[in-house]
PDB file of C-alpha atoms in Angstrom:
ATOM      1  CA  MET A   1      20.287 -66.248 139.247  1.00 69.00           C
ATOM      2  CA  PRO A   2      20.693 -70.035 140.805  1.00 86.00           C
ATOM      3  CA  SER A   3      20.942 -72.762 138.532  1.00 89.00           C
ATOM      4  CA  VAL A   4      19.653 -76.116 136.833  1.00 93.00           C
ATOM      5  CA  ALA A   5      21.412 -77.802 140.059  1.00 90.00           C
ATOM      6  CA  GLU A   6      19.375 -76.256 142.362  1.00 89.00           C
ATOM      7  CA  ILE A   7      15.896 -77.467 140.689  1.00 89.00           C
ATOM      8  CA  LEU A   8      17.148 -80.518 140.094  1.00 89.00           C
ATOM      9  CA  SER A   9      18.244 -81.012 143.945  1.00 88.00           C
ATOM     10  CA  GLN A  10      14.593 -79.833 145.379  1.00 85.00           C
ATOM     11  CA  LYS A  11      12.375 -82.466 143.082  1.00 83.00           C
ATOM     12  CA  THR A  12      11.194 -85.608 144.023  1.00 74.00           C
ATOM     13  CA  THR A  13      11.109 -87.683 141.626  1.00 76.00           C
ATOM     14  CA  SER A  14      12.841 -89.419 139.105  1.00 84.00           C
ATOM     15  CA  VAL A  15      13.243 -88.834 135.676  1.00 91.00           C
ATOM     16  CA  VAL A  16      10.697 -90.723 133.640  1.00 95.00           C
ATOM     17  CA  SER A  17      11.298 -92.679 130.586  1.00 96.00           C
ATOM     18  CA  VAL A  18      10.794 -95.177 127.325  1.00 98.00           C
ATOM     19  CA  ASN A  19      11.590 -97.070 124.670  1.00 97.00           C
ATOM     20  CA  PRO A  20      11.396 -95.812 121.643  1.00 98.00           C
ATOM     21  CA  THR A  21       9.430 -98.825 120.548  1.00 98.00           C
ATOM     22  CA  MET A  22       6.716 -98.544 123.312  1.00 99.00           C
ATOM     23  CA  THR A  23       3.955 -97.253 121.924  1.00 99.00           C
ATOM     24  CA  VAL A  24       2.371 -93.866 121.397  1.00 99.00           C
ATOM     25  CA  LEU A  25      -0.802 -95.135 123.884  1.00 98.00           C
ATOM     26  CA  ASP A  26       1.493 -96.642 126.531  1.00 99.00           C
ATOM     27  CA  ALA A  27       3.662 -93.652 126.889  1.00 99.00           C
ATOM     28  CA  THR A  28       0.792 -91.182 127.141  1.00 98.00           C
ATOM     29  CA  GLN A  29      -1.281 -93.491 129.301  1.00 98.00           C
ATOM     30  CA  LEU A  30       2.910 -93.229 131.571  1.00 98.00           C
ATOM     31  CA  MET A  31       2.498 -90.034 131.343  1.00 97.00           C
ATOM     32  CA  ASN A  32      -0.910 -89.642 132.428  1.00 97.00           C
ATOM     33  CA  LEU A  33      -0.118 -91.531 135.423  1.00 97.00           C
ATOM     34  CA  HIS A  34       2.812 -89.740 135.899  1.00 95.00           C
ATOM     35  CA  ARG A  35       1.582 -86.270 135.006  1.00 94.00           C
ATOM     36  CA  ILE A  36       4.172 -85.332 132.518  1.00 95.00           C
ATOM     37  CA  GLY A  37       3.555 -83.512 130.102  1.00 95.00           C
ATOM     38  CA  SER A  38       6.862 -85.305 127.488  1.00 97.00           C
ATOM     39  CA  VAL A  39       9.264 -88.043 128.743  1.00 98.00           C
ATOM     40  CA  CYS A  40      12.971 -89.048 127.888  1.00 98.00           C
ATOM     41  CA  VAL A  41      13.188 -91.693 124.957  1.00 98.00           C
ATOM     42  CA  VAL A  42      15.937 -94.018 126.116  1.00 96.00           C
ATOM     43  CA  ASP A  43      18.006 -96.857 123.609  1.00 95.00           C
ATOM     44  CA  ASP A  44      18.563-100.201 125.577  1.00 93.00           C
ATOM     45  CA  ALA A  45      22.600 -98.741 126.885  1.00 91.00           C
ATOM     46  CA  GLY A  46      20.342 -95.773 128.525  1.00 89.00           C
ATOM     47  CA  SER A  47      21.520 -93.088 126.430  1.00 92.00           C
ATOM     48  CA  LEU A  48      19.567 -89.824 125.583  1.00 96.00           C
ATOM     49  CA  ILE A  49      17.948 -90.298 122.126  1.00 96.00           C
ATOM     50  CA  GLY A  50      14.302 -87.946 122.110  1.00 97.00           C
ATOM     51  CA  VAL A  51      12.285 -86.388 123.853  1.00 98.00           C
ATOM     52  CA  PHE A  52       8.133 -87.630 123.431  1.00 98.00           C
ATOM     53  CA  SER A  53       6.099 -84.666 124.426  1.00 97.00           C
ATOM     54  CA  GLU A  54       1.380 -83.881 124.674  1.00 96.00           C
ATOM     55  CA  ARG A  55       2.663 -81.494 121.008  1.00 96.00           C
ATOM     56  CA  ASP A  56       4.697 -84.754 119.717  1.00 98.00           C
ATOM     57  CA  VAL A  57       0.897 -86.588 120.327  1.00 98.00           C
ATOM     58  CA  LEU A  58      -0.891 -83.797 118.453  1.00 97.00           C
ATOM     59  CA  THR A  59       0.727 -82.845 115.726  1.00 97.00           C
ATOM     60  CA  ARG A  60       2.688 -86.339 115.101  1.00 98.00           C
ATOM     61  CA  VAL A  61      -0.219 -88.423 116.610  1.00 98.00           C
ATOM     62  CA  VAL A  62      -3.522 -87.144 116.193  1.00 97.00           C
ATOM     63  CA  ALA A  63      -3.148 -84.508 113.288  1.00 97.00           C
ATOM     64  CA  ALA A  64      -1.817 -87.230 111.352  1.00 98.00           C
ATOM     65  CA  GLU A  65      -4.247 -89.595 112.104  1.00 98.00           C
ATOM     66  CA  ARG A  66      -2.515 -92.409 112.818  1.00 98.00           C
ATOM     67  CA  SER A  67      -3.231 -95.007 115.337  1.00 98.00           C
ATOM     68  CA  PRO A  68      -1.873 -94.459 119.129  1.00 98.00           C
ATOM     69  CA  ASN A  69      -2.053 -98.090 119.663  1.00 98.00           C
ATOM     70  CA  THR A  70       0.291 -99.313 116.597  1.00 98.00           C
ATOM     71  CA  THR A  71       2.607 -96.061 116.591  1.00 99.00           C
ATOM     72  CA  VAL A  72       6.392 -96.401 118.097  1.00 99.00           C
ATOM     73  CA  VAL A  73       7.222 -93.689 119.808  1.00 99.00           C
ATOM     74  CA  GLY A  74      10.638 -93.432 118.033  1.00 98.00           C
ATOM     75  CA  GLU A  75       8.933 -92.779 114.354  1.00 98.00           C
ATOM     76  CA  VAL A  76       7.168 -89.905 115.995  1.00 99.00           C
ATOM     77  CA  MET A  77       9.577 -88.465 118.849  1.00 98.00           C
ATOM     78  CA  THR A  78      11.231 -85.156 118.865  1.00 97.00           C
ATOM     79  CA  SER A  79      14.687 -86.424 117.295  1.00 95.00           C
ATOM     80  CA  ASP A  80      17.687 -85.069 118.329  1.00 89.00           C
ATOM     81  CA  PRO A  81      16.382 -82.947 121.768  1.00 94.00           C
ATOM     82  CA  CYS A  82      17.659 -79.469 122.880  1.00 95.00           C
ATOM     83  CA  THR A  83      19.496 -80.348 126.045  1.00 96.00           C
ATOM     84  CA  CYS A  84      21.553 -78.576 129.703  1.00 96.00           C
ATOM     85  CA  THR A  85      23.649 -79.406 132.066  1.00 95.00           C
ATOM     86  CA  GLU A  86      23.320 -78.620 135.480  1.00 94.00           C
ATOM     87  CA  GLU A  87      25.516 -75.737 135.596  1.00 95.00           C
ATOM     88  CA  ILE A  88      23.874 -73.921 132.969  1.00 94.00           C
ATOM     89  CA  ASP A  89      22.068 -70.656 134.717  1.00 92.00           C
ATOM     90  CA  LEU A  90      17.831 -70.634 134.495  1.00 92.00           C
ATOM     91  CA  ASP A  91      17.164 -67.767 133.223  1.00 93.00           C
ATOM     92  CA  GLU A  92      19.479 -69.043 129.879  1.00 95.00           C
ATOM     93  CA  VAL A  93      17.292 -72.628 130.362  1.00 96.00           C
ATOM     94  CA  ALA A  94      14.059 -70.090 130.013  1.00 95.00           C
ATOM     95  CA  GLU A  95      15.518 -68.041 127.311  1.00 96.00           C
ATOM     96  CA  VAL A  96      15.775 -70.982 125.368  1.00 96.00           C
ATOM     97  CA  MET A  97      12.956 -72.812 126.018  1.00 96.00           C
ATOM     98  CA  ARG A  98      10.916 -69.703 125.401  1.00 96.00           C
ATOM     99  CA  ASP A  99      12.904 -69.627 121.670  1.00 96.00           C
ATOM    100  CA  ARG A 100      13.476 -72.881 120.474  1.00 95.00           C
ATOM    101  CA  ARG A 101       8.975 -72.855 121.524  1.00 94.00           C
ATOM    102  CA  VAL A 102      10.048 -76.108 124.265  1.00 95.00           C
ATOM    103  CA  ARG A 103       8.475 -76.840 126.957  1.00 95.00           C
ATOM    104  CA  HIS A 104      10.840 -79.257 128.421  1.00 96.00           C
ATOM    105  CA  ILE A 105      14.333 -80.302 128.473  1.00 97.00           C
ATOM    106  CA  PRO A 106      15.976 -83.030 129.687  1.00 97.00           C
ATOM    107  CA  VAL A 107      19.979 -82.269 131.218  1.00 96.00           C
ATOM    108  CA  ILE A 108      22.713 -84.213 130.854  1.00 94.00           C
ATOM    109  CA  ASP A 109      26.773 -84.405 132.898  1.00 91.00           C
ATOM    110  CA  CYS A 110      29.798 -84.242 130.928  1.00 88.00           C
ATOM    111  CA  ASN A 111      29.522 -87.311 129.709  1.00 87.00           C
ATOM    112  CA  GLY A 112      25.611 -87.459 127.986  1.00 86.00           C
ATOM    113  CA  ALA A 113      24.097 -89.313 130.647  1.00 89.00           C
ATOM    114  CA  LEU A 114      21.199 -88.625 131.387  1.00 92.00           C
ATOM    115  CA  LYS A 115      20.674 -86.134 134.732  1.00 92.00           C
ATOM    116  CA  GLY A 116      16.684 -85.058 135.151  1.00 93.00           C
ATOM    117  CA  MET A 117      14.972 -83.015 133.376  1.00 95.00           C
ATOM    118  CA  ILE A 118      13.242 -79.380 133.813  1.00 95.00           C
ATOM    119  CA  SER A 119      10.547 -77.779 132.550  1.00 93.00           C
ATOM    120  CA  ILE A 120       9.255 -74.724 132.770  1.00 94.00           C
ATOM    121  CA  GLY A 121       6.826 -74.992 134.839  1.00 91.00           C
ATOM    122  CA  ASP A 122       9.763 -76.249 137.555  1.00 91.00           C
ATOM    123  CA  ILE A 123      11.104 -72.922 136.626  1.00 92.00           C
ATOM    124  CA  ASN A 124       7.772 -70.869 136.683  1.00 91.00           C
ATOM    125  CA  ALA A 125       7.010 -72.523 140.203  1.00 88.00           C
ATOM    126  CA  HIS A 126      11.090 -71.522 141.442  1.00 86.00           C
ATOM    127  CA  ARG A 127      10.795 -67.853 140.720  1.00 87.00           C
ATOM    128  CA  VAL A 128       6.918 -67.687 142.273  1.00 88.00           C
ATOM    129  CA  SER A 129       9.384 -69.086 145.478  1.00 82.00           C
ATOM    130  CA  GLN A 130      11.694 -66.602 144.953  1.00 84.00           C
ATOM    131  CA  GLN A 131       9.641 -63.763 144.473  1.00 85.00           C
ATOM    132  CA  ASP A 132       7.591 -64.679 147.848  1.00 83.00           C
ATOM    133  CA  GLN A 133      10.969 -64.638 149.189  1.00 84.00           C
ATOM    134  CA  HIS A 134      11.677 -61.329 148.521  1.00 86.00           C
ATOM    135  CA  ILE A 135       8.230 -59.817 149.394  1.00 87.00           C
ATOM    136  CA  GLN A 136       8.588 -60.789 152.894  1.00 90.00           C
ATOM    137  CA  MET A 137      11.932 -60.186 153.143  1.00 88.00           C
ATOM    138  CA  LEU A 138      10.586 -55.952 152.028  1.00 89.00           C
ATOM    139  CA  ASN A 139       7.510 -56.587 154.182  1.00 88.00           C
ATOM    140  CA  ASP A 140      10.230 -57.616 156.786  1.00 86.00           C
ATOM    141  CA  TYR A 141      12.254 -54.505 156.803  1.00 88.00           C
ATOM    142  CA  VAL A 142       8.751 -52.107 156.143  1.00 89.00           C
ATOM    143  CA  TYR A 143       7.537 -53.411 159.629  1.00 88.00           C
ATOM    144  CA  GLY A 144      10.621 -52.988 161.575  1.00 83.00           C
ATOM    145  CA  ARG A 145      10.750 -56.888 161.678  1.00 80.00           C
ATOM    146  CA  ALA A 146      14.468 -57.258 159.787  1.00 63.00           C
TER     147      ALA A 146
END
């Protein structure tokens, strides 16, 4: 099975991050602009301190009747998020996502520096692509094109 590095190498956009002092409104507008479901929260030094996701908006802002205009991301983000490295196998990442019920996991290097973000959508798209290639190979074999 391929590693997280293979997925990250195919992504065309860089990781979107926000500061913990950004308002929830501004962060969700940024997420909407980039059509993503979560952002990494980094401190002034660029170190990962949390993840802010659509689920955080629903459970910690909307359901708690907090104002997105005045609530800052640092108050409602998921602190100490689950992370992975580029070397980890995609099946392992998918298992962690399933077990922890998360859809996005930040990718860090051995020094803890943020390298990217992997989503369940990235993993599923990769799996579909692999299955399509396998189906094409089987068709070629069956019809003598191999």
